[in-house]
Amino acid sequence: MNAAVDLFKTADSQGSQLQALNAWVAEVAALTQPDRIHWCDGSDAENAALIAQMQADGTLLPLNPDTHPGSWLHRSSPSDVARVEHLTFVCTPEREDAGPNNHWMAPAEAHAKMDALFAGCMRGRTLYVVPYCMGPIDSPLARCGVEITDSPYVVANMRIMTRMGAAALARIEREGTFVKGLHSTGELDPDRRFIMHFPEELAIKSYGSGYGGNALLGKKCHALRIASHQARSEGWLAEHMLIVGIENPQGETHYVAAAFPSACGKTNLAMLIPPQGYREAGWKVWTVGDDICWMRPGADGRLYAINPEAGFFGVAPGTSEKSNPNALASIARDTIFTNVAVTDDNQPWWEGLDKRTPALDWQGRPYDPANGPAAHPNSRFTVSARQCPSWSPRAEDAQGVPISAIVFGGRRASLVPLVFEARDWTHGVLVGAAMGSETTAAATGAVGVMRRDPMAMKPFCGYNFADYFGHWLSFDKPGAKLPKIFHVNWFRKGEDGAFLWPGFGDNLRVLEWMIKRVEGQAEAVETPIGYLPDADALNLHGLSLSDEARVKLFWFDRDGWRDEFEGIGQFLGEFGPRTPAALTEEQQRIAALLAE
């Protein structure tokens, strides 16, 4: 067809020898039948043309140029506003390899189902070829992909979120390997919406959604589901973690990787601003990444991490001058907002931002509280990480940054103390595997339900969790200098239902204790669940904590934890004989201590 001929002309004009890529794009073009094909180079001129095209057809609406220059609003379909875990599949030849943590479909069946949906779906549309690199373009840990999409909105977001364009294509040409992602918005029909992953083929097919992680295939689909499979076979870790640097007054920086389920404060922690007393003392916080972390062992036995993303796809509601001034400063310009409300002077607005009343809600209707929140609870902003005031220049280090501590955490209104340290690596893996959190608006389904979310990877691990736990355990080998592992809970509530810990910038007080534990300088109390600080071990200067807070934040309920560990044992049992014996033995060891 003509489109395929145009493709080869474009590829030849670039001097490309990427026969495999050319052949795949030609195959997709024959299936989807686009009117034209465009190879994305990531240039400013290309982006400006795409933005103008989307403004003309109403896909992007300009925001107030005086308050938010270069910024745009996108409104997605009301039925297309979050990840769809129940429609997300991992397609391995053997069901057991996907594990009970994933929805599974046989690869042949999945390809047939998806190809039937893709047949002719791009008639009247442009097929965009989007070469991208996840991670610094010259990093040995970075991995490349190509997304084919019919959505210019996806192209504009991928340009912000990845290293997209000519440099990525050149790396693909050098390496000869890439993840293949095929996406179409289709008809945006929820009954014709699927996201299929083929780990052994390094391939993704997504149809029927234009939302975030369902459509920006470099994000959760590649950087977690496919990359976790790659990481297992290549000896590294692909994790749903922020990366933050904590610089003390002596100028020493420790890097921390932390895993939290979506909408549980990852971005806030990644962009933390120290309390005033800490700032005056010389503490600084550096943002490397807010969502995804790829780690590998270095020559010195330590784990080194990169952020594979180049931008932030953050949750807007709750972001404010109080909660996250750095995020607010980041999105003051050159930002794509999705499903937020607008004020009468056309500024983006969401619940928790300020006291103003919006003019239009996220669907473009005059704001009426009877219709629910003005901004969708999962509304987002897409912005370059470089615009963050706390952005770390080391985010572009090809070799990554050394990780001193790994932190797990979720929303737990009761039981779980503010912070505890794992006894050793095996215990730490169990802490991560057993992590529980109350669900949020980032995924479809009920909100506020406690579920196990190992390492915050429940929606994202591309293979059997039992094998994933085993992979984590495998890093504990002679010569390894592994990070200490901690668990935090910023969301413990008192009898009155209010949070007991102030959170936000004050979380640095907890991070300081962790770093001192890494350096062997801080005291802790040994308990069956791990090492806990008492209230005096943390710098609480300037805080006023109630007696209830001091008890519940810094100690543990033996009876409650006995029940918790019974539940953890049942959870591990769900994965059958593939569950690593070391993890089961650790659970039983702690359960026995709690029973004493």
Coordinates of C-alpha atoms in Angstrom, one line a residue:
M1 CA 0.0 0.0 0.0
N2 CA 1.1 3.6 -0.5
A3 CA 1.6 4.2 3.2
A4 CA 4.1 1.3 3.4
V5 CA 6.0 2.7 0.4
D6 CA 6.1 6.1 2.0
L7 CA 7.5 4.4 5.1
F8 CA 10.4 2.9 3.3
K9 CA 11.2 6.2 1.6
T10 CA 11.3 7.8 5.0
A11 CA 13.4 5.1 6.5
D12 CA 15.8 5.1 3.6
S13 CA 16.2 8.9 3.7
Q14 CA 17.3 8.5 7.3
G15 CA 20.0 6.1 6.1
S16 CA 18.5 3.5 8.4
Q17 CA 19.5 -0.2 8.1
L18 CA 16.8 -1.2 10.5
Q19 CA 15.3 -3.9 8.4
A20 CA 13.5 -5.5 11.3
L21 CA 11.9 -2.2 12.4
N22 CA 11.0 -1.3 8.8
A23 CA 9.4 -4.7 8.2
W24 CA 7.4 -4.5 11.5
V25 CA 6.1 -1.0 10.7
A26 CA 5.2 -2.2 7.2
E27 CA 3.3 -5.2 8.6
V28 CA 1.4 -2.9 11.1
A29 CA 0.6 -0.5 8.3
A30 CA -0.8 -3.3 6.2
L31 CA -3.0 -4.4 9.1
T32 CA -4.2 -1.0 10.4
Q33 CA -4.4 0.8 7.0
P34 CA -3.5 4.4 8.0
D35 CA -3.8 7.2 5.6
R36 CA -0.2 8.3 6.2
I37 CA 2.9 7.3 8.2
H38 CA 5.1 9.7 10.2
W39 CA 8.4 8.8 11.7
C40 CA 8.9 10.9 14.8
D41 CA 12.2 12.7 15.2
G42 CA 11.4 14.4 18.5
S43 CA 12.3 17.8 17.2
D44 CA 10.8 21.1 18.4
A45 CA 9.3 21.8 15.0
E46 CA 7.6 18.4 14.9
N47 CA 6.2 18.9 18.4
A48 CA 4.9 22.4 17.5
A49 CA 3.2 21.0 14.4
L50 CA 1.5 18.2 16.5
I51 CA 0.4 20.7 19.1
A52 CA -1.1 23.0 16.5
Q53 CA -2.9 20.0 14.9
M54 CA -4.4 19.0 18.3
Q55 CA -5.4 22.5 19.1
A56 CA -7.2 22.8 15.8
D57 CA -9.2 19.6 16.3
G58 CA -9.9 20.2 20.0
T59 CA -7.7 17.4 21.4
L60 CA -5.7 20.0 23.3
L61 CA -7.2 23.2 24.7
P62 CA -4.8 26.1 25.5
L63 CA -4.6 27.3 29.1
N64 CA -3.9 30.8 30.3
P65 CA -0.7 31.9 28.6
D66 CA 0.1 34.4 31.3
T67 CA -0.1 32.0 34.2
H68 CA 0.8 28.7 32.5
P69 CA 2.7 29.5 29.3
G70 CA 3.0 26.6 26.8
S71 CA 0.5 24.5 28.8
W72 CA -2.5 22.6 27.5
L73 CA -5.6 20.7 28.8
H74 CA -6.7 17.4 27.4
R75 CA -10.1 15.8 28.3
S76 CA -10.2 12.1 27.9
S77 CA -13.4 10.1 27.4
P78 CA -15.3 9.7 30.8
S79 CA -14.9 5.9 30.4
D80 CA -11.2 6.2 29.9
V81 CA -9.7 7.8 33.0
A82 CA -7.5 5.2 34.8
R83 CA -5.5 1.9 34.4
V84 CA -7.7 -1.1 33.6
E85 CA -6.1 -3.9 35.5
H86 CA -8.9 -6.3 34.7
L87 CA -8.3 -5.8 31.0
T88 CA -4.5 -6.1 31.2
F89 CA -2.9 -9.4 30.3
V90 CA 0.5 -11.1 30.4
C91 CA 0.7 -13.6 27.6
T92 CA 3.3 -16.3 28.2
P93 CA 3.2 -19.8 26.7
E94 CA 2.6 -21.3 30.1
R95 CA 0.0 -19.8 32.5
E96 CA 2.1 -20.5 35.5
D97 CA 4.9 -18.2 34.2
A98 CA 2.5 -15.3 34.4
G99 CA 1.4 -16.3 37.8
P100 CA -1.8 -15.7 39.8
N101 CA -0.8 -12.1 40.1
N102 CA -1.6 -11.5 36.4
H103 CA -4.4 -12.1 34.0
W104 CA -3.2 -14.6 31.5
M105 CA -4.0 -15.3 27.9
A106 CA -2.2 -17.7 25.5
P107 CA 0.0 -15.7 23.1
A108 CA -1.7 -17.0 19.9
E109 CA -5.1 -16.3 21.3
A110 CA -4.1 -12.8 22.4
H111 CA -2.5 -11.9 19.1
A112 CA -5.6 -13.1 17.2
K113 CA -7.9 -11.1 19.4
M114 CA -5.8 -7.9 19.1
D115 CA -5.1 -8.2 15.4
A116 CA -8.9 -8.5 14.8
L117 CA -9.3 -5.2 16.7
F118 CA -6.4 -3.5 14.9
A119 CA -7.6 -4.5 11.4
G120 CA -8.3 -1.2 9.5
C121 CA -8.5 0.8 12.8
M122 CA -6.2 3.6 11.5
R123 CA -8.2 4.4 8.3
G124 CA -8.4 8.2 8.1
R125 CA -5.6 8.5 10.7
T126 CA -1.9 9.0 10.8
L127 CA 0.3 6.1 12.0
Y128 CA 3.1 7.6 14.2
V129 CA 6.4 5.7 14.6
V130 CA 7.8 6.7 18.0
P131 CA 11.4 5.5 18.7
Y132 CA 12.3 6.1 22.4
C133 CA 14.9 5.3 25.0
M134 CA 14.0 4.5 28.6
G135 CA 16.9 6.0 30.6
P136 CA 19.8 8.3 29.7
I137 CA 20.6 7.8 26.0
D138 CA 24.2 6.6 26.8
S139 CA 23.4 4.5 29.8
P140 CA 24.2 0.7 29.6
L141 CA 21.1 0.1 31.8
A142 CA 18.8 2.0 29.4
R143 CA 16.6 0.1 27.0
C144 CA 14.9 1.2 23.8
G145 CA 11.5 0.7 22.3
V146 CA 9.3 1.8 19.4
E147 CA 5.7 2.7 19.9
I148 CA 3.4 2.7 16.9
T149 CA 0.3 4.8 17.7
D150 CA -2.5 6.8 16.0
S151 CA -2.7 9.3 18.8
P152 CA -0.8 12.6 18.5
Y153 CA -1.6 13.1 22.2
V154 CA 0.5 10.0 23.0
V155 CA 3.3 11.3 20.8
A156 CA 3.4 14.6 22.7
N157 CA 3.4 12.8 26.0
M158 CA 6.0 10.3 25.0
R159 CA 8.3 13.2 24.0
I160 CA 8.1 14.5 27.5
M161 CA 8.3 11.1 29.3
T162 CA 11.1 9.4 27.3
R163 CA 14.2 10.3 25.3
M164 CA 12.2 10.2 22.1
G165 CA 13.3 10.6 18.5
A166 CA 16.5 10.5 16.4
A167 CA 18.9 9.7 19.2
A168 CA 16.8 6.7 20.3
L169 CA 16.6 5.5 16.7
A170 CA 20.3 5.7 16.4
R171 CA 20.8 3.6 19.5
I172 CA 18.3 1.0 18.2
E173 CA 20.3 0.8 15.0
R174 CA 23.5 0.2 17.0
E175 CA 22.0 -2.4 19.3
G176 CA 19.6 -4.0 16.9
T177 CA 17.0 -4.7 19.6
F178 CA 13.9 -2.9 20.9
V179 CA 10.6 -3.4 22.6
K180 CA 7.7 -3.3 20.1
G181 CA 4.6 -1.5 21.3
L182 CA 1.5 -1.2 19.1
H183 CA -1.3 1.2 20.2
S184 CA -4.5 2.6 18.9
T185 CA -7.2 4.5 20.6
G186 CA -9.7 2.6 18.5
E187 CA -13.3 3.7 19.3
L188 CA -12.5 4.2 23.0
D189 CA -15.1 1.5 23.7
P190 CA -14.6 -0.1 27.1
D191 CA -15.9 -3.3 25.7
R192 CA -13.2 -3.2 23.0
R193 CA -10.2 -2.3 25.3
F194 CA -7.3 -4.6 26.1
I195 CA -3.6 -4.2 27.0
M196 CA -1.6 -7.3 26.1
H197 CA 2.0 -8.0 27.1
F198 CA 4.2 -10.6 25.4
P199 CA 7.3 -10.7 27.6
E200 CA 9.2 -13.4 25.7
E201 CA 8.6 -11.4 22.5
L202 CA 9.4 -8.0 24.1
A203 CA 6.1 -6.8 22.6
I204 CA 3.0 -4.9 23.8
K205 CA -0.4 -4.4 22.1
S206 CA -2.8 -1.9 23.5
Y207 CA -6.2 -1.0 22.0
G208 CA -9.2 1.1 22.9
S209 CA -7.7 3.6 25.5
G210 CA -6.0 6.9 25.2
Y211 CA -5.3 7.2 29.0
G212 CA -1.8 7.4 30.5
G213 CA -0.3 4.1 31.2
N214 CA -2.7 2.3 28.9
A215 CA -1.5 4.3 25.9
L216 CA 2.0 5.7 26.8
L217 CA 3.5 2.3 26.3
G218 CA 7.0 3.3 27.5
K219 CA 5.7 3.8 31.0
K220 CA 4.1 0.9 32.9
C221 CA 3.9 -1.5 30.0
H222 CA 7.5 -1.3 29.0
A223 CA 9.4 0.2 32.0
L224 CA 7.8 -2.3 34.4
R225 CA 5.9 -5.3 32.9
I226 CA 8.3 -6.0 30.0
A227 CA 11.4 -4.6 31.8
S228 CA 10.8 -6.8 34.9
H229 CA 11.0 -9.8 32.6
Q230 CA 14.1 -8.4 30.9
A231 CA 15.6 -7.6 34.3
R232 CA 15.1 -11.1 35.6
S233 CA 16.9 -12.6 32.6
E234 CA 19.7 -10.0 32.7
G235 CA 20.3 -9.8 36.4
W236 CA 18.8 -6.4 37.4
L237 CA 15.6 -5.0 38.9
A238 CA 12.8 -3.0 37.3
E239 CA 10.8 -1.4 40.1
H240 CA 7.9 0.9 40.8
M241 CA 10.0 3.2 42.9
L242 CA 11.0 6.8 43.2
I243 CA 14.7 7.7 43.6
V244 CA 15.6 10.6 45.9
G245 CA 18.9 12.0 47.1
I246 CA 19.3 13.2 50.6
E247 CA 22.3 15.6 51.1
N248 CA 23.3 16.2 54.7
P249 CA 25.0 19.4 56.0
Q250 CA 28.4 17.8 55.5
G251 CA 27.7 17.6 51.7
E252 CA 27.3 13.8 51.7
T253 CA 24.4 12.5 49.6
H254 CA 22.6 9.2 50.1
Y255 CA 20.2 7.9 47.5
V256 CA 17.0 6.2 48.5
A257 CA 14.7 4.1 46.3
A258 CA 11.1 3.9 47.6
A259 CA 8.1 1.9 46.5
F260 CA 4.5 3.1 47.1
P261 CA 1.3 2.3 45.3
S262 CA 0.0 5.0 43.0
A263 CA -1.4 8.1 44.7
C264 CA 0.3 7.3 48.0
G265 CA 2.8 10.2 48.0
K266 CA 5.6 9.0 45.8
T267 CA 5.8 12.3 43.9
N268 CA 5.6 14.2 47.2
L269 CA 8.5 12.2 48.7
A270 CA 10.6 12.5 45.5
M271 CA 10.3 16.3 45.5
L272 CA 10.4 16.7 49.3
I273 CA 11.3 20.1 50.7
P274 CA 13.1 19.9 54.1
P275 CA 11.4 21.6 57.1
Q276 CA 12.8 25.0 57.8
G277 CA 15.1 23.9 60.6
Y278 CA 16.6 21.3 58.3
R279 CA 17.1 23.8 55.5
E280 CA 18.8 26.2 57.8
A281 CA 21.1 23.4 58.9
G282 CA 22.1 22.7 55.3
W283 CA 20.0 19.6 54.3
K284 CA 19.1 19.3 50.6
V285 CA 16.9 16.9 48.7
W286 CA 17.5 15.9 45.1
T287 CA 14.9 14.4 42.8
V288 CA 16.2 11.7 40.5
G289 CA 12.8 10.0 39.7
D290 CA 9.3 9.9 41.0
D291 CA 7.9 6.6 39.7
I292 CA 10.2 4.0 38.2
C293 CA 13.6 2.8 39.1
W294 CA 15.9 0.4 37.3
M295 CA 18.7 -1.0 39.5
R296 CA 21.7 -3.3 38.9
P297 CA 24.7 -4.4 40.9
G298 CA 27.8 -2.4 40.3
A299 CA 31.4 -3.6 40.3
D300 CA 31.7 -2.6 44.0
G301 CA 28.7 -4.8 45.0
R302 CA 26.3 -1.9 45.5
L303 CA 23.1 -1.4 43.6
Y304 CA 23.1 1.5 41.1
A305 CA 19.9 3.0 39.8
I306 CA 18.6 5.1 36.9
N307 CA 15.2 6.6 36.4
P308 CA 14.2 5.3 33.0
E309 CA 11.7 8.2 32.5
A310 CA 12.5 11.8 31.5
G311 CA 9.3 13.3 32.8
F312 CA 6.6 13.2 35.5
F313 CA 3.1 11.9 34.9
G314 CA 1.9 13.0 38.3
V315 CA -1.5 12.9 40.0
A316 CA -2.9 16.5 40.2
P317 CA -5.5 16.4 43.1
G318 CA -3.8 17.1 46.4
T319 CA -0.8 18.8 44.8
S320 CA -0.5 22.2 46.4
E321 CA 1.8 24.8 47.7
K322 CA 1.7 23.1 51.1
S323 CA 1.9 19.4 49.9
N324 CA 4.4 19.7 47.1
P325 CA 5.8 23.2 46.2
N326 CA 8.4 21.7 43.8
A327 CA 5.7 19.9 41.8
L328 CA 3.6 23.1 41.6
A329 CA 6.7 25.0 40.4
S330 CA 7.5 22.3 37.8
I331 CA 4.1 22.5 36.2
A332 CA 3.9 26.3 35.9
R333 CA 4.8 26.1 32.2
D334 CA 5.1 23.7 29.3
T335 CA 2.8 21.1 30.8
I336 CA 0.1 18.9 29.5
F337 CA -2.8 18.6 32.0
T338 CA -5.3 15.7 31.6
N339 CA -8.8 15.8 33.1
V340 CA -8.3 18.7 35.5
A341 CA -10.9 21.5 35.9
V342 CA -10.4 25.1 34.9
T343 CA -11.1 28.5 36.5
D344 CA -13.0 31.3 34.9
D345 CA -9.6 32.8 33.7
N346 CA -8.7 29.4 32.2
Q347 CA -6.1 28.2 34.7
P348 CA -5.9 24.5 35.6
W349 CA -7.5 23.6 38.9
W350 CA -8.1 20.5 41.1
E351 CA -9.2 19.7 44.6
G352 CA -6.6 20.5 47.2
L353 CA -4.9 23.2 45.0
D354 CA -6.5 26.3 46.7
K355 CA -9.8 27.8 47.8
R356 CA -11.0 29.1 44.4
T357 CA -14.1 27.7 42.8
P358 CA -13.6 26.3 39.3
A359 CA -15.7 27.4 36.3
L360 CA -15.7 24.1 34.3
D361 CA -15.2 20.6 35.5
W362 CA -13.0 17.9 34.0
Q363 CA -15.6 17.1 31.4
G364 CA -16.0 20.7 30.3
R365 CA -19.4 21.1 32.1
P366 CA -20.2 24.2 34.3
Y367 CA -19.0 23.2 37.7
D368 CA -21.7 21.7 39.9
P369 CA -20.7 19.9 43.1
A370 CA -23.7 17.5 42.5
N371 CA -21.7 16.1 39.6
G372 CA -18.8 15.1 41.9
P373 CA -15.2 16.5 42.0
A374 CA -14.3 19.2 39.6
A375 CA -11.1 17.5 38.6
H376 CA -11.1 13.7 38.1
P377 CA -9.5 12.1 41.2
N378 CA -6.9 10.6 38.8
S379 CA -6.3 13.7 36.8
R380 CA -2.7 14.1 35.7
F381 CA 0.1 16.4 34.7
T382 CA 2.9 15.6 32.2
V383 CA 6.0 17.6 32.5
S384 CA 9.8 17.4 31.9
A385 CA 11.7 16.3 35.0
R386 CA 14.2 19.1 34.3
Q387 CA 11.6 21.7 35.2
C388 CA 11.6 20.5 38.8
P389 CA 13.5 22.9 41.1
S390 CA 15.0 19.9 43.0
W391 CA 15.9 17.9 39.9
S392 CA 19.3 16.2 40.3
P393 CA 21.9 16.6 37.6
R394 CA 22.9 13.1 38.5
A395 CA 19.6 11.9 37.0
E396 CA 21.5 11.8 33.7
D397 CA 24.4 9.8 35.1
A398 CA 24.9 6.9 32.7
Q399 CA 26.1 4.5 35.5
G400 CA 23.2 5.5 37.8
V401 CA 23.4 6.6 41.5
P402 CA 24.3 4.2 44.4
I403 CA 21.3 3.2 46.5
S404 CA 21.8 3.3 50.3
A405 CA 18.3 2.3 51.3
I406 CA 15.2 0.8 49.9
V407 CA 11.8 1.8 51.4
F408 CA 8.5 0.1 51.1
G409 CA 5.2 1.7 52.2
G410 CA 1.5 2.0 51.7
R411 CA -1.7 3.5 53.1
R412 CA -2.5 1.7 56.4
A413 CA -4.8 3.5 58.7
S414 CA -4.0 1.1 61.6
L415 CA -1.5 -1.4 62.9
V416 CA 1.7 -0.4 60.9
P417 CA 4.1 1.9 62.7
L418 CA 5.7 5.0 61.2
V419 CA 8.9 3.2 60.3
F420 CA 10.8 0.0 60.9
E421 CA 14.0 -1.6 59.5
A422 CA 14.2 -5.1 58.2
R423 CA 16.6 -7.4 60.0
D424 CA 18.4 -8.5 56.8
W425 CA 17.9 -8.8 53.1
T426 CA 15.6 -11.9 53.3
H427 CA 13.5 -10.2 55.9
G428 CA 13.4 -7.1 53.7
V429 CA 12.2 -9.0 50.7
L430 CA 9.4 -10.5 52.9
V431 CA 8.5 -6.9 54.1
G432 CA 8.2 -5.9 50.4
A433 CA 6.4 -9.0 49.4
A434 CA 3.8 -8.6 52.2
M435 CA 3.2 -4.9 51.7
G436 CA -0.4 -3.9 52.0
S437 CA -2.2 -0.7 51.0
E438 CA -5.6 0.8 50.8
T439 CA -6.6 1.2 47.1
T440 CA -6.7 4.7 45.5
A441 CA -8.3 6.3 42.4
A442 CA -5.3 5.5 40.2
A443 CA -6.9 2.1 39.2
T444 CA -10.5 1.3 38.4
G445 CA -12.6 -0.4 41.2
A446 CA -13.4 0.4 44.8
V447 CA -11.3 2.9 46.7
G448 CA -10.1 2.3 50.3
V449 CA -10.0 -1.5 50.2
M450 CA -6.8 -3.0 51.8
R451 CA -5.0 -5.4 49.4
R452 CA -1.6 -6.9 49.3
D453 CA 0.6 -5.1 46.8
P454 CA 4.1 -6.6 46.8
M455 CA 6.8 -4.0 46.2
A456 CA 3.9 -1.8 44.8
M457 CA 4.2 -4.1 41.8
K458 CA 0.9 -5.9 41.8
P459 CA -0.4 -4.3 38.7
F460 CA 3.0 -4.2 37.0
C461 CA 5.1 -7.3 37.5
G462 CA 5.4 -9.1 34.1
Y463 CA 5.8 -12.6 35.5
N464 CA 4.9 -14.9 38.4
F465 CA 5.3 -13.1 41.8
A466 CA 6.8 -16.3 43.3
D467 CA 9.6 -16.1 40.7
Y468 CA 9.9 -12.4 41.3
F469 CA 10.4 -12.9 45.0
G470 CA 13.1 -15.4 44.2
H471 CA 14.8 -13.0 41.9
W472 CA 14.9 -10.4 44.6
L473 CA 16.4 -13.0 47.0
S474 CA 19.1 -13.9 44.4
F475 CA 20.9 -10.5 44.9
D476 CA 22.1 -11.6 48.4
K477 CA 25.3 -13.3 47.4
P478 CA 29.0 -13.1 48.5
G479 CA 30.5 -9.6 47.8
A480 CA 27.1 -7.9 47.6
K481 CA 26.8 -4.6 49.6
L482 CA 23.0 -4.4 49.5
P483 CA 20.9 -1.4 50.7
K484 CA 19.2 -1.6 54.1
I485 CA 15.4 -2.1 53.7
F486 CA 12.8 -0.1 55.6
H487 CA 9.0 0.1 55.7
V488 CA 7.1 3.3 56.4
N489 CA 3.5 4.3 56.9
W490 CA 2.8 8.0 56.7
F491 CA -1.0 7.3 56.9
R492 CA -1.5 5.9 60.4
K493 CA -4.7 7.4 61.9
G494 CA -5.8 8.1 65.5
E495 CA -9.1 7.4 67.2
D496 CA -10.6 10.6 65.7
G497 CA -9.7 9.5 62.2
A498 CA -7.1 12.2 61.7
F499 CA -3.5 11.4 60.5
L500 CA -1.1 11.0 63.4
W501 CA 2.0 12.0 61.4
P502 CA 2.2 15.4 59.6
G503 CA 3.9 13.9 56.5
F504 CA 5.1 15.9 53.6
G505 CA 8.4 17.7 54.4
D506 CA 8.5 16.2 57.9
N507 CA 9.1 12.8 56.3
L508 CA 12.7 13.9 56.1
R509 CA 12.9 13.3 59.8
V510 CA 12.3 9.6 59.1
L511 CA 14.7 9.5 56.2
E512 CA 17.4 11.1 58.4
W513 CA 17.0 8.2 60.9
M514 CA 17.3 5.7 58.0
I515 CA 20.5 7.3 56.8
K516 CA 21.9 7.2 60.3
R517 CA 21.0 3.5 60.5
V518 CA 22.9 3.0 57.2
E519 CA 25.9 4.8 58.7
G520 CA 25.6 2.9 62.0
Q521 CA 24.9 6.0 64.0
A522 CA 21.3 5.6 65.2
E523 CA 19.7 3.5 67.9
A524 CA 16.8 1.1 67.4
V525 CA 14.8 -1.4 69.4
E526 CA 14.6 -4.9 68.1
T527 CA 11.1 -6.4 67.8
P528 CA 9.7 -9.4 66.0
I529 CA 8.7 -7.2 63.0
G530 CA 12.0 -5.4 62.7
Y531 CA 14.0 -2.6 64.3
L532 CA 11.9 0.3 65.4
P533 CA 13.1 3.7 66.6
D534 CA 11.6 5.1 69.8
A535 CA 10.2 8.6 69.6
D536 CA 13.5 10.1 71.0
A537 CA 15.5 8.5 68.1
L538 CA 14.0 10.9 65.6
N539 CA 14.6 14.6 65.4
L540 CA 11.1 15.8 66.3
H541 CA 12.2 19.4 67.1
G542 CA 9.3 21.8 66.2
L543 CA 6.7 19.0 66.1
S544 CA 3.9 18.6 68.5
L545 CA 2.9 14.9 68.6
S546 CA 0.0 13.7 70.8
D547 CA 0.6 10.9 73.4
E548 CA -1.5 8.7 71.1
A549 CA 0.8 9.5 68.2
R550 CA 3.9 8.7 70.2
V551 CA 2.5 5.3 71.1
K552 CA 1.0 4.2 67.8
L553 CA 3.7 5.6 65.5
F554 CA 6.7 4.1 67.4
W555 CA 5.6 0.7 68.7
F556 CA 3.7 -2.3 67.5
D557 CA 0.6 -4.3 68.5
R558 CA 1.7 -7.9 69.0
D559 CA -1.8 -9.3 68.7
G560 CA -2.5 -7.3 65.6
W561 CA 0.8 -8.4 64.0
R562 CA 0.1 -12.0 64.9
D563 CA -3.0 -11.8 62.8
E564 CA -1.1 -9.9 60.1
F565 CA 1.5 -12.6 59.8
E566 CA -1.2 -15.3 59.6
G567 CA -2.6 -13.3 56.6
I568 CA 0.9 -13.0 55.1
G569 CA 1.4 -16.7 55.3
Q570 CA -1.9 -17.3 53.5
F571 CA -0.9 -14.8 50.9
L572 CA 2.4 -16.5 50.2
G573 CA 0.5 -19.8 50.0
E574 CA -1.4 -18.4 47.0
F575 CA 1.7 -18.8 44.9
G576 CA 2.0 -22.5 45.6
P577 CA 5.2 -24.5 45.5
R578 CA 7.0 -21.8 43.4
T579 CA 7.2 -19.6 46.5
P580 CA 10.8 -19.5 47.7
A581 CA 11.4 -21.6 50.7
A582 CA 13.5 -18.8 52.3
L583 CA 10.5 -16.5 52.2
T584 CA 8.1 -19.0 53.8
E585 CA 10.7 -19.8 56.5
E586 CA 11.1 -16.1 57.3
Q587 CA 7.4 -15.7 57.6
Q588 CA 7.2 -18.7 59.9
R589 CA 10.2 -17.4 62.0
I590 CA 8.5 -14.1 62.7
A591 CA 5.1 -15.7 63.3
A592 CA 6.8 -17.9 65.9
L593 CA 8.4 -14.9 67.6
L594 CA 5.0 -13.1 67.7
A595 CA 3.4 -16.2 69.2
E596 CA 5.7 -16.2 72.2

